[in-house]
Amino acid sequence: KQLALAKNNSQKINILTDLGMIYTNDGKFEKAIESFKKAVVLVKKQGTPAVEASLYNEIGNAEADMGNN
């Protein structure tokens, strides 16, 4: 619901990243990865490589936690 209310891509990225972190903490790694990947798509449009790298790190961490390392 919050994602639909977001006014710009920065807000959407923050919401998707927060969701990913929540899913990770809850052990819902597939959902976390999905949220992080959606955020990556938006980040690529903004051209912020540091944020993109951070998201890929979170994806890797979630995959490792799932046992896909």
mmCIF file with all atom_site columns, N, CA and C in Angstrom:
data_model
loop_
_atom_site.group_PDB
_atom_site.id
_atom_site.type_symbol
_atom_site.label_atom_id
_atom_site.label_alt_id
_atom_site.label_comp_id
_atom_site.label_asym_id
_atom_site.label_entity_id
_atom_site.label_seq_id
_atom_site.pdbx_PDB_ins_code
_atom_site.Cartn_x
_atom_site.Cartn_y
_atom_site.Cartn_z
_atom_site.occupancy
_atom_site.B_iso_or_equiv
_atom_site.pdbx_formal_charge
_atom_site.auth_seq_id
_atom_site.auth_comp_id
_atom_site.auth_asym_id
_atom_site.auth_atom_id
_atom_site.pdbx_PDB_model_num
ATOM 1   N N  . LYS A 1 1  ? 0.828  -1.188  0.000   1.00 0.00 ? 1  LYS A N  1
ATOM 2   C CA . LYS A 1 1  ? 0.000  0.000   0.000   1.00 0.00 ? 1  LYS A CA 1
ATOM 3   C C  . LYS A 1 1  ? 0.879  1.260   0.000   1.00 0.00 ? 1  LYS A C  1
ATOM 4   N N  . GLN A 1 2  ? 1.927  1.256   0.813   1.00 0.00 ? 2  GLN A N  1
ATOM 5   C CA . GLN A 1 2  ? 2.820  2.414   0.874   1.00 0.00 ? 2  GLN A CA 1
ATOM 6   C C  . GLN A 1 2  ? 3.500  2.659   -0.459  1.00 0.00 ? 2  GLN A C  1
ATOM 7   N N  . LEU A 1 3  ? 3.816  1.576   -1.155  1.00 0.00 ? 3  LEU A N  1
ATOM 8   C CA . LEU A 1 3  ? 4.485  1.701   -2.443  1.00 0.00 ? 3  LEU A CA 1
ATOM 9   C C  . LEU A 1 3  ? 3.611  2.463   -3.429  1.00 0.00 ? 3  LEU A C  1
ATOM 10  N N  . ALA A 1 4  ? 2.322  2.209   -3.407  1.00 0.00 ? 4  ALA A N  1
ATOM 11  C CA . ALA A 1 4  ? 1.397  2.898   -4.300  1.00 0.00 ? 4  ALA A CA 1
ATOM 12  C C  . ALA A 1 4  ? 1.295  4.382   -3.961  1.00 0.00 ? 4  ALA A C  1
ATOM 13  N N  . LEU A 1 5  ? 1.546  4.728   -2.720  1.00 0.00 ? 5  LEU A N  1
ATOM 14  C CA . LEU A 1 5  ? 1.455  6.125   -2.283  1.00 0.00 ? 5  LEU A CA 1
ATOM 15  C C  . LEU A 1 5  ? 2.753  6.905   -2.489  1.00 0.00 ? 5  LEU A C  1
ATOM 16  N N  . ALA A 1 6  ? 3.831  6.198   -2.796  1.00 0.00 ? 6  ALA A N  1
ATOM 17  C CA . ALA A 1 6  ? 5.127  6.861   -2.982  1.00 0.00 ? 6  ALA A CA 1
ATOM 18  C C  . ALA A 1 6  ? 5.049  7.855   -4.134  1.00 0.00 ? 6  ALA A C  1
ATOM 19  N N  . LYS A 1 7  ? 5.641  9.019   -3.912  1.00 0.00 ? 7  LYS A N  1
ATOM 20  C CA . LYS A 1 7  ? 5.529  10.108  -4.882  1.00 0.00 ? 7  LYS A CA 1
ATOM 21  C C  . LYS A 1 7  ? 6.651  10.118  -5.911  1.00 0.00 ? 7  LYS A C  1
ATOM 22  N N  . ASN A 1 8  ? 7.762  9.431   -5.612  1.00 0.00 ? 8  ASN A N  1
ATOM 23  C CA . ASN A 1 8  ? 8.872  9.422   -6.556  1.00 0.00 ? 8  ASN A CA 1
ATOM 24  C C  . ASN A 1 8  ? 9.673  8.130   -6.406  1.00 0.00 ? 8  ASN A C  1
ATOM 25  N N  . ASN A 1 9  ? 10.613 7.942   -7.312  1.00 0.00 ? 9  ASN A N  1
ATOM 26  C CA . ASN A 1 9  ? 11.394 6.709   -7.298  1.00 0.00 ? 9  ASN A CA 1
ATOM 27  C C  . ASN A 1 9  ? 12.227 6.555   -6.031  1.00 0.00 ? 9  ASN A C  1
ATOM 28  N N  . SER A 1 10 ? 12.718 7.648   -5.486  1.00 0.00 ? 10 SER A N  1
ATOM 29  C CA . SER A 1 10 ? 13.511 7.554   -4.254  1.00 0.00 ? 10 SER A CA 1
ATOM 30  C C  . SER A 1 10 ? 12.692 6.953   -3.119  1.00 0.00 ? 10 SER A C  1
ATOM 31  N N  . GLN A 1 11 ? 11.461 7.400   -2.992  1.00 0.00 ? 11 GLN A N  1
ATOM 32  C CA . GLN A 1 11 ? 10.589 6.847   -1.960  1.00 0.00 ? 11 GLN A CA 1
ATOM 33  C C  . GLN A 1 11 ? 10.295 5.375   -2.227  1.00 0.00 ? 11 GLN A C  1
ATOM 34  N N  . LYS A 1 12 ? 10.064 5.026   -3.500  1.00 0.00 ? 12 LYS A N  1
ATOM 35  C CA . LYS A 1 12 ? 9.801  3.631   -3.845  1.00 0.00 ? 12 LYS A CA 1
ATOM 36  C C  . LYS A 1 12 ? 11.000 2.756   -3.535  1.00 0.00 ? 12 LYS A C  1
ATOM 37  N N  . ILE A 1 13 ? 12.186 3.250   -3.851  1.00 0.00 ? 13 ILE A N  1
ATOM 38  C CA . ILE A 1 13 ? 13.412 2.502   -3.553  1.00 0.00 ? 13 ILE A CA 1
ATOM 39  C C  . ILE A 1 13 ? 13.540 2.277   -2.056  1.00 0.00 ? 13 ILE A C  1
ATOM 40  N N  . ASN A 1 14 ? 13.305 3.299   -1.271  1.00 0.00 ? 14 ASN A N  1
ATOM 41  C CA . ASN A 1 14 ? 13.389 3.170   0.191   1.00 0.00 ? 14 ASN A CA 1
ATOM 42  C C  . ASN A 1 14 ? 12.381 2.163   0.727   1.00 0.00 ? 14 ASN A C  1
ATOM 43  N N  . ILE A 1 15 ? 11.167 2.215   0.205   1.00 0.00 ? 15 ILE A N  1
ATOM 44  C CA . ILE A 1 15 ? 10.125 1.286   0.658   1.00 0.00 ? 15 ILE A CA 1
ATOM 45  C C  . ILE A 1 15 ? 10.488 -0.149  0.285   1.00 0.00 ? 15 ILE A C  1
ATOM 46  N N  . LEU A 1 16 ? 10.924 -0.353  -0.962  1.00 0.00 ? 16 LEU A N  1
ATOM 47  C CA . LEU A 1 16 ? 11.288 -1.699  -1.406  1.00 0.00 ? 16 LEU A CA 1
ATOM 48  C C  . LEU A 1 16 ? 12.487 -2.237  -0.620  1.00 0.00 ? 16 LEU A C  1
ATOM 49  N N  . THR A 1 17 ? 13.447 -1.376  -0.335  1.00 0.00 ? 17 THR A N  1
ATOM 50  C CA . THR A 1 17 ? 14.615 -1.791  0.443   1.00 0.00 ? 17 THR A CA 1
ATOM 51  C C  . THR A 1 17 ? 14.201 -2.160  1.865   1.00 0.00 ? 17 THR A C  1
ATOM 52  N N  . ASP A 1 18 ? 13.367 -1.332  2.470   1.00 0.00 ? 18 ASP A N  1
ATOM 53  C CA . ASP A 1 18 ? 12.877 -1.630  3.819   1.00 0.00 ? 18 ASP A CA 1
ATOM 54  C C  . ASP A 1 18 ? 12.102 -2.951  3.843   1.00 0.00 ? 18 ASP A C  1
ATOM 55  N N  . LEU A 1 19 ? 11.262 -3.161  2.838   1.00 0.00 ? 19 LEU A N  1
ATOM 56  C CA . LEU A 1 19 ? 10.515 -4.422  2.749   1.00 0.00 ? 19 LEU A CA 1
ATOM 57  C C  . LEU A 1 19 ? 11.475 -5.604  2.648   1.00 0.00 ? 19 LEU A C  1
ATOM 58  N N  . GLY A 1 20 ? 12.487 -5.447  1.814   1.00 0.00 ? 20 GLY A N  1
ATOM 59  C CA . GLY A 1 20 ? 13.476 -6.504  1.670   1.00 0.00 ? 20 GLY A CA 1
ATOM 60  C C  . GLY A 1 20 ? 14.153 -6.840  2.992   1.00 0.00 ? 20 GLY A C  1
ATOM 61  N N  . MET A 1 21 ? 14.486 -5.816  3.740   1.00 0.00 ? 21 MET A N  1
ATOM 62  C CA . MET A 1 21 ? 15.122 -6.033  5.047   1.00 0.00 ? 21 MET A CA 1
ATOM 63  C C  . MET A 1 21 ? 14.162 -6.735  6.022   1.00 0.00 ? 21 MET A C  1
ATOM 64  N N  . ILE A 1 22 ? 12.912 -6.323  5.996   1.00 0.00 ? 22 ILE A N  1
ATOM 65  C CA . ILE A 1 22 ? 11.908 -6.958  6.868   1.00 0.00 ? 22 ILE A CA 1
ATOM 66  C C  . ILE A 1 22 ? 11.746 -8.428  6.494   1.00 0.00 ? 22 ILE A C  1
ATOM 67  N N  . TYR A 1 23 ? 11.616 -8.692  5.192   1.00 0.00 ? 23 TYR A N  1
ATOM 68  C CA . TYR A 1 23 ? 11.496 -10.087 4.750   1.00 0.00 ? 23 TYR A CA 1
ATOM 69  C C  . TYR A 1 23 ? 12.727 -10.896 5.139   1.00 0.00 ? 23 TYR A C  1
ATOM 70  N N  . THR A 1 24 ? 13.907 -10.309 5.010   1.00 0.00 ? 24 THR A N  1
ATOM 71  C CA . THR A 1 24 ? 15.135 -11.003 5.389   1.00 0.00 ? 24 THR A CA 1
ATOM 72  C C  . THR A 1 24 ? 15.115 -11.350 6.874   1.00 0.00 ? 24 THR A C  1
ATOM 73  N N  . ASN A 1 25 ? 14.747 -10.383 7.692   1.00 0.00 ? 25 ASN A N  1
ATOM 74  C CA . ASN A 1 25 ? 14.694 -10.618 9.140   1.00 0.00 ? 25 ASN A CA 1
ATOM 75  C C  . ASN A 1 25 ? 13.667 -11.670 9.518   1.00 0.00 ? 25 ASN A C  1
ATOM 76  N N  . ASP A 1 26 ? 12.608 -11.799 8.702   1.00 0.00 ? 26 ASP A N  1
ATOM 77  C CA . ASP A 1 26 ? 11.569 -12.797 8.945   1.00 0.00 ? 26 ASP A CA 1
ATOM 78  C C  . ASP A 1 26 ? 11.894 -14.151 8.322   1.00 0.00 ? 26 ASP A C  1
ATOM 79  N N  . GLY A 1 27 ? 13.040 -14.243 7.634   1.00 0.00 ? 27 GLY A N  1
ATOM 80  C CA . GLY A 1 27 ? 13.421 -15.499 7.000   1.00 0.00 ? 27 GLY A CA 1
ATOM 81  C C  . GLY A 1 27 ? 12.718 -15.760 5.680   1.00 0.00 ? 27 GLY A C  1
ATOM 82  N N  . LYS A 1 28 ? 12.080 -14.746 5.125   1.00 0.00 ? 28 LYS A N  1
ATOM 83  C CA . LYS A 1 28 ? 11.382 -14.866 3.837   1.00 0.00 ? 28 LYS A CA 1
ATOM 84  C C  . LYS A 1 28 ? 12.315 -14.363 2.733   1.00 0.00 ? 28 LYS A C  1
ATOM 85  N N  . PHE A 1 29 ? 13.342 -15.166 2.469   1.00 0.00 ? 29 PHE A N  1
ATOM 86  C CA . PHE A 1 29 ? 14.439 -14.723 1.617   1.00 0.00 ? 29 PHE A CA 1
ATOM 87  C C  . PHE A 1 29 ? 14.031 -14.516 0.161   1.00 0.00 ? 29 PHE A C  1
ATOM 88  N N  . GLU A 1 30 ? 13.140 -15.371 -0.355  1.00 0.00 ? 30 GLU A N  1
ATOM 89  C CA . GLU A 1 30 ? 12.708 -15.195 -1.741  1.00 0.00 ? 30 GLU A CA 1
ATOM 90  C C  . GLU A 1 30 ? 11.969 -13.869 -1.926  1.00 0.00 ? 30 GLU A C  1
ATOM 91  N N  . LYS A 1 31 ? 11.117 -13.528 -0.973  1.00 0.00 ? 31 LYS A N  1
ATOM 92  C CA . LYS A 1 31 ? 10.399 -12.249 -1.041  1.00 0.00 ? 31 LYS A CA 1
ATOM 93  C C  . LYS A 1 31 ? 11.365 -11.086 -0.882  1.00 0.00 ? 31 LYS A C  1
ATOM 94  N N  . ALA A 1 32 ? 12.357 -11.261 -0.029  1.00 0.00 ? 32 ALA A N  1
ATOM 95  C CA . ALA A 1 32 ? 13.365 -10.218 0.167   1.00 0.00 ? 32 ALA A CA 1
ATOM 96  C C  . ALA A 1 32 ? 14.097 -9.957  -1.140  1.00 0.00 ? 32 ALA A C  1
ATOM 97  N N  . ILE A 1 33 ? 14.535 -11.019 -1.795  1.00 0.00 ? 33 ILE A N  1
ATOM 98  C CA . ILE A 1 33 ? 15.260 -10.890 -3.054  1.00 0.00 ? 33 ILE A CA 1
ATOM 99  C C  . ILE A 1 33 ? 14.387 -10.211 -4.102  1.00 0.00 ? 33 ILE A C  1
ATOM 100 N N  . GLU A 1 34 ? 13.140 -10.576 -4.154  1.00 0.00 ? 34 GLU A N  1
ATOM 101 C CA . GLU A 1 34 ? 12.204 -9.950  -5.098  1.00 0.00 ? 34 GLU A CA 1
ATOM 102 C C  . GLU A 1 34 ? 12.107 -8.440  -4.856  1.00 0.00 ? 34 GLU A C  1
ATOM 103 N N  . SER A 1 35 ? 12.003 -8.035  -3.605  1.00 0.00 ? 35 SER A N  1
ATOM 104 C CA . SER A 1 35 ? 11.919 -6.610  -3.274  1.00 0.00 ? 35 SER A CA 1
ATOM 105 C C  . SER A 1 35 ? 13.200 -5.877  -3.638  1.00 0.00 ? 35 SER A C  1
ATOM 106 N N  . PHE A 1 36 ? 14.338 -6.485  -3.308  1.00 0.00 ? 36 PHE A N  1
ATOM 107 C CA . PHE A 1 36 ? 15.615 -5.859  -3.635  1.00 0.00 ? 36 PHE A CA 1
ATOM 108 C C  . PHE A 1 36 ? 15.788 -5.714  -5.148  1.00 0.00 ? 36 PHE A C  1
ATOM 109 N N  . LYS A 1 37 ? 15.385 -6.729  -5.896  1.00 0.00 ? 37 LYS A N  1
ATOM 110 C CA . LYS A 1 37 ? 15.526 -6.667  -7.356  1.00 0.00 ? 37 LYS A CA 1
ATOM 111 C C  . LYS A 1 37 ? 14.638 -5.579  -7.963  1.00 0.00 ? 37 LYS A C  1
ATOM 112 N N  . LYS A 1 38 ? 13.452 -5.412  -7.421  1.00 0.00 ? 38 LYS A N  1
ATOM 113 C CA . LYS A 1 38 ? 12.578 -4.326  -7.890  1.00 0.00 ? 38 LYS A CA 1
ATOM 114 C C  . LYS A 1 38 ? 13.225 -2.975  -7.603  1.00 0.00 ? 38 LYS A C  1
ATOM 115 N N  . ALA A 1 39 ? 13.852 -2.857  -6.459  1.00 0.00 ? 39 ALA A N  1
ATOM 116 C CA . ALA A 1 39 ? 14.544 -1.614  -6.118  1.00 0.00 ? 39 ALA A CA 1
ATOM 117 C C  . ALA A 1 39 ? 15.716 -1.371  -7.060  1.00 0.00 ? 39 ALA A C  1
ATOM 118 N N  . VAL A 1 40 ? 16.439 -2.428  -7.443  1.00 0.00 ? 40 VAL A N  1
ATOM 119 C CA . VAL A 1 40 ? 17.574 -2.295  -8.359  1.00 0.00 ? 40 VAL A CA 1
ATOM 120 C C  . VAL A 1 40 ? 17.123 -1.692  -9.691  1.00 0.00 ? 40 VAL A C  1
ATOM 121 N N  . VAL A 1 41 ? 15.985 -2.141  -10.190 1.00 0.00 ? 41 VAL A N  1
ATOM 122 C CA . VAL A 1 41 ? 15.475 -1.614  -11.463 1.00 0.00 ? 41 VAL A CA 1
ATOM 123 C C  . VAL A 1 41 ? 15.297 -0.096  -11.373 1.00 0.00 ? 41 VAL A C  1
ATOM 124 N N  . LEU A 1 42 ? 14.745 0.374   -10.272 1.00 0.00 ? 42 LEU A N  1
ATOM 125 C CA . LEU A 1 42 ? 14.529 1.811   -10.089 1.00 0.00 ? 42 LEU A CA 1
ATOM 126 C C  . LEU A 1 42 ? 15.840 2.556   -9.886  1.00 0.00 ? 42 LEU A C  1
ATOM 127 N N  . VAL A 1 43 ? 16.761 1.943   -9.152  1.00 0.00 ? 43 VAL A N  1
ATOM 128 C CA . VAL A 1 43 ? 18.059 2.571   -8.877  1.00 0.00 ? 43 VAL A CA 1
ATOM 129 C C  . VAL A 1 43 ? 18.843 2.754   -10.172 1.00 0.00 ? 43 VAL A C  1
ATOM 130 N N  . LYS A 1 44 ? 18.772 1.770   -11.059 1.00 0.00 ? 44 LYS A N  1
ATOM 131 C CA . LYS A 1 44 ? 19.490 1.877   -12.337 1.00 0.00 ? 44 LYS A CA 1
ATOM 132 C C  . LYS A 1 44 ? 19.015 3.092   -13.127 1.00 0.00 ? 44 LYS A C  1
ATOM 133 N N  . LYS A 1 45 ? 17.741 3.413   -13.028 1.00 0.00 ? 45 LYS A N  1
ATOM 134 C CA . LYS A 1 45 ? 17.194 4.590   -13.720 1.00 0.00 ? 45 LYS A CA 1
ATOM 135 C C  . LYS A 1 45 ? 17.740 5.884   -13.116 1.00 0.00 ? 45 LYS A C  1
ATOM 136 N N  . GLN A 1 46 ? 18.057 5.850   -11.831 1.00 0.00 ? 46 GLN A N  1
ATOM 137 C CA . GLN A 1 46 ? 18.570 7.045   -11.152 1.00 0.00 ? 46 GLN A CA 1
ATOM 138 C C  . GLN A 1 46 ? 20.063 7.223   -11.351 1.00 0.00 ? 46 GLN A C  1
ATOM 139 N N  . GLY A 1 47 ? 20.746 6.130   -11.625 1.00 0.00 ? 47 GLY A N  1
ATOM 140 C CA . GLY A 1 47 ? 22.192 6.224   -11.818 1.00 0.00 ? 47 GLY A CA 1
ATOM 141 C C  . GLY A 1 47 ? 22.963 6.452   -10.534 1.00 0.00 ? 47 GLY A C  1
ATOM 142 N N  . THR A 1 48 ? 22.609 5.709   -9.495  1.00 0.00 ? 48 THR A N  1
ATOM 143 C CA . THR A 1 48 ? 23.329 5.799   -8.231  1.00 0.00 ? 48 THR A CA 1
ATOM 144 C C  . THR A 1 48 ? 24.016 4.455   -7.950  1.00 0.00 ? 48 THR A C  1
ATOM 145 N N  . PRO A 1 49 ? 25.254 4.306   -8.454  1.00 0.00 ? 49 PRO A N  1
ATOM 146 C CA . PRO A 1 49 ? 25.932 3.010   -8.357  1.00 0.00 ? 49 PRO A CA 1
ATOM 147 C C  . PRO A 1 49 ? 26.185 2.524   -6.935  1.00 0.00 ? 49 PRO A C  1
ATOM 148 N N  . ALA A 1 50 ? 26.386 3.415   -5.993  1.00 0.00 ? 50 ALA A N  1
ATOM 149 C CA . ALA A 1 50 ? 26.629 2.983   -4.615  1.00 0.00 ? 50 ALA A CA 1
ATOM 150 C C  . ALA A 1 50 ? 25.391 2.308   -4.030  1.00 0.00 ? 50 ALA A C  1
ATOM 151 N N  . VAL A 1 51 ? 24.226 2.868   -4.317  1.00 0.00 ? 51 VAL A N  1
ATOM 152 C CA . VAL A 1 51 ? 22.971 2.276   -3.831  1.00 0.00 ? 51 VAL A CA 1
ATOM 153 C C  . VAL A 1 51 ? 22.727 0.944   -4.540  1.00 0.00 ? 51 VAL A C  1
ATOM 154 N N  . GLU A 1 52 ? 23.006 0.920   -5.836  1.00 0.00 ? 52 GLU A N  1
ATOM 155 C CA . GLU A 1 52 ? 22.850 -0.313  -6.605  1.00 0.00 ? 52 GLU A CA 1
ATOM 156 C C  . GLU A 1 52 ? 23.748 -1.410  -6.032  1.00 0.00 ? 52 GLU A C  1
ATOM 157 N N  . ALA A 1 53 ? 24.992 -1.084  -5.732  1.00 0.00 ? 53 ALA A N  1
ATOM 158 C CA . ALA A 1 53 ? 25.930 -2.058  -5.164  1.00 0.00 ? 53 ALA A CA 1
ATOM 159 C C  . ALA A 1 53 ? 25.432 -2.569  -3.818  1.00 0.00 ? 53 ALA A C  1
ATOM 160 N N  . SER A 1 54 ? 24.896 -1.666  -3.013  1.00 0.00 ? 54 SER A N  1
ATOM 161 C CA . SER A 1 54 ? 24.366 -2.054  -1.707  1.00 0.00 ? 54 SER A CA 1
ATOM 162 C C  . SER A 1 54 ? 23.209 -3.043  -1.857  1.00 0.00 ? 54 SER A C  1
ATOM 163 N N  . LEU A 1 55 ? 22.346 -2.787  -2.823  1.00 0.00 ? 55 LEU A N  1
ATOM 164 C CA . LEU A 1 55 ? 21.212 -3.687  -3.057  1.00 0.00 ? 55 LEU A CA 1
ATOM 165 C C  . LEU A 1 55 ? 21.683 -5.053  -3.530  1.00 0.00 ? 55 LEU A C  1
ATOM 166 N N  . TYR A 1 56 ? 22.679 -5.079  -4.421  1.00 0.00 ? 56 TYR A N  1
ATOM 167 C CA . TYR A 1 56 ? 23.213 -6.369  -4.861  1.00 0.00 ? 56 TYR A CA 1
ATOM 168 C C  . TYR A 1 56 ? 23.854 -7.113  -3.693  1.00 0.00 ? 56 TYR A C  1
ATOM 169 N N  . ASN A 1 57 ? 24.458 -6.389  -2.777  1.00 0.00 ? 57 ASN A N  1
ATOM 170 C CA . ASN A 1 57 ? 25.008 -7.008  -1.582  1.00 0.00 ? 57 ASN A CA 1
ATOM 171 C C  . ASN A 1 57 ? 23.905 -7.647  -0.745  1.00 0.00 ? 57 ASN A C  1
ATOM 172 N N  . GLU A 1 58 ? 22.801 -6.940  -0.603  1.00 0.00 ? 58 GLU A N  1
ATOM 173 C CA . GLU A 1 58 ? 21.674 -7.488  0.162   1.00 0.00 ? 58 GLU A CA 1
ATOM 174 C C  . GLU A 1 58 ? 21.093 -8.726  -0.526  1.00 0.00 ? 58 GLU A C  1
ATOM 175 N N  . ILE A 1 59 ? 21.031 -8.701  -1.854  1.00 0.00 ? 59 ILE A N  1
ATOM 176 C CA . ILE A 1 59 ? 20.553 -9.876  -2.610  1.00 0.00 ? 59 ILE A CA 1
ATOM 177 C C  . ILE A 1 59 ? 21.488 -11.056 -2.345  1.00 0.00 ? 59 ILE A C  1
ATOM 178 N N  . GLY A 1 60 ? 22.788 -10.812 -2.407  1.00 0.00 ? 60 GLY A N  1
ATOM 179 C CA . GLY A 1 60 ? 23.757 -11.868 -2.136  1.00 0.00 ? 60 GLY A CA 1
ATOM 180 C C  . GLY A 1 60 ? 23.644 -12.421 -0.739  1.00 0.00 ? 60 GLY A C  1
ATOM 181 N N  . ASN A 1 61 ? 23.437 -11.539 0.230   1.00 0.00 ? 61 ASN A N  1
ATOM 182 C CA . ASN A 1 61 ? 23.282 -11.981 1.619   1.00 0.00 ? 61 ASN A CA 1
ATOM 183 C C  . ASN A 1 61 ? 22.034 -12.852 1.783   1.00 0.00 ? 61 ASN A C  1
ATOM 184 N N  . ALA A 1 62 ? 20.934 -12.444 1.156   1.00 0.00 ? 62 ALA A N  1
ATOM 185 C CA . ALA A 1 62 ? 19.695 -13.222 1.237   1.00 0.00 ? 62 ALA A CA 1
ATOM 186 C C  . ALA A 1 62 ? 19.867 -14.570 0.571   1.00 0.00 ? 62 ALA A C  1
ATOM 187 N N  . GLU A 1 63 ? 20.548 -14.607 -0.569  1.00 0.00 ? 63 GLU A N  1
ATOM 188 C CA . GLU A 1 63 ? 20.795 -15.875 -1.246  1.00 0.00 ? 63 GLU A CA 1
ATOM 189 C C  . GLU A 1 63 ? 21.679 -16.781 -0.392  1.00 0.00 ? 63 GLU A C  1
ATOM 190 N N  . ALA A 1 64 ? 22.683 -16.205 0.242   1.00 0.00 ? 64 ALA A N  1
ATOM 191 C CA . ALA A 1 64 ? 23.555 -16.985 1.124   1.00 0.00 ? 64 ALA A CA 1
ATOM 192 C C  . ALA A 1 64 ? 22.764 -17.541 2.299   1.00 0.00 ? 64 ALA A C  1
ATOM 193 N N  . ASP A 1 65 ? 21.875 -16.728 2.853   1.00 0.00 ? 65 ASP A N  1
ATOM 194 C CA . ASP A 1 65 ? 21.042 -17.181 3.980   1.00 0.00 ? 65 ASP A CA 1
ATOM 195 C C  . ASP A 1 65 ? 20.112 -18.310 3.550   1.00 0.00 ? 65 ASP A C  1
ATOM 196 N N  . MET A 1 66 ? 19.715 -18.305 2.279   1.00 0.00 ? 66 MET A N  1
ATOM 197 C CA . MET A 1 66 ? 18.861 -19.383 1.743   1.00 0.00 ? 66 MET A CA 1
ATOM 198 C C  . MET A 1 66 ? 19.674 -20.628 1.468   1.00 0.00 ? 66 MET A C  1
ATOM 199 N N  . GLY A 1 67 ? 20.984 -20.497 1.417   1.00 0.00 ? 67 GLY A N  1
ATOM 200 C CA . GLY A 1 67 ? 21.841 -21.623 1.107   1.00 0.00 ? 67 GLY A CA 1
ATOM 201 C C  . GLY A 1 67 ? 22.273 -21.673 -0.343  1.00 0.00 ? 67 GLY A C  1
ATOM 202 N N  . ASN A 1 68 ? 22.094 -20.580 -1.090  1.00 0.00 ? 68 ASN A N  1
ATOM 203 C CA . ASN A 1 68 ? 22.480 -20.524 -2.503  1.00 0.00 ? 68 ASN A CA 1
ATOM 204 C C  . ASN A 1 68 ? 23.823 -19.828 -2.658  1.00 0.00 ? 68 ASN A C  1
ATOM 205 N N  . ASN A 1 69 ? 24.818 -20.291 -1.942  1.00 0.00 ? 69 ASN A N  1
ATOM 206 C CA . ASN A 1 69 ? 26.121 -19.624 -2.032  1.00 0.00 ? 69 ASN A CA 1
ATOM 207 C C  . ASN A 1 69 ? 27.121 -20.422 -2.800  1.00 0.00 ? 69 ASN A C  1
#
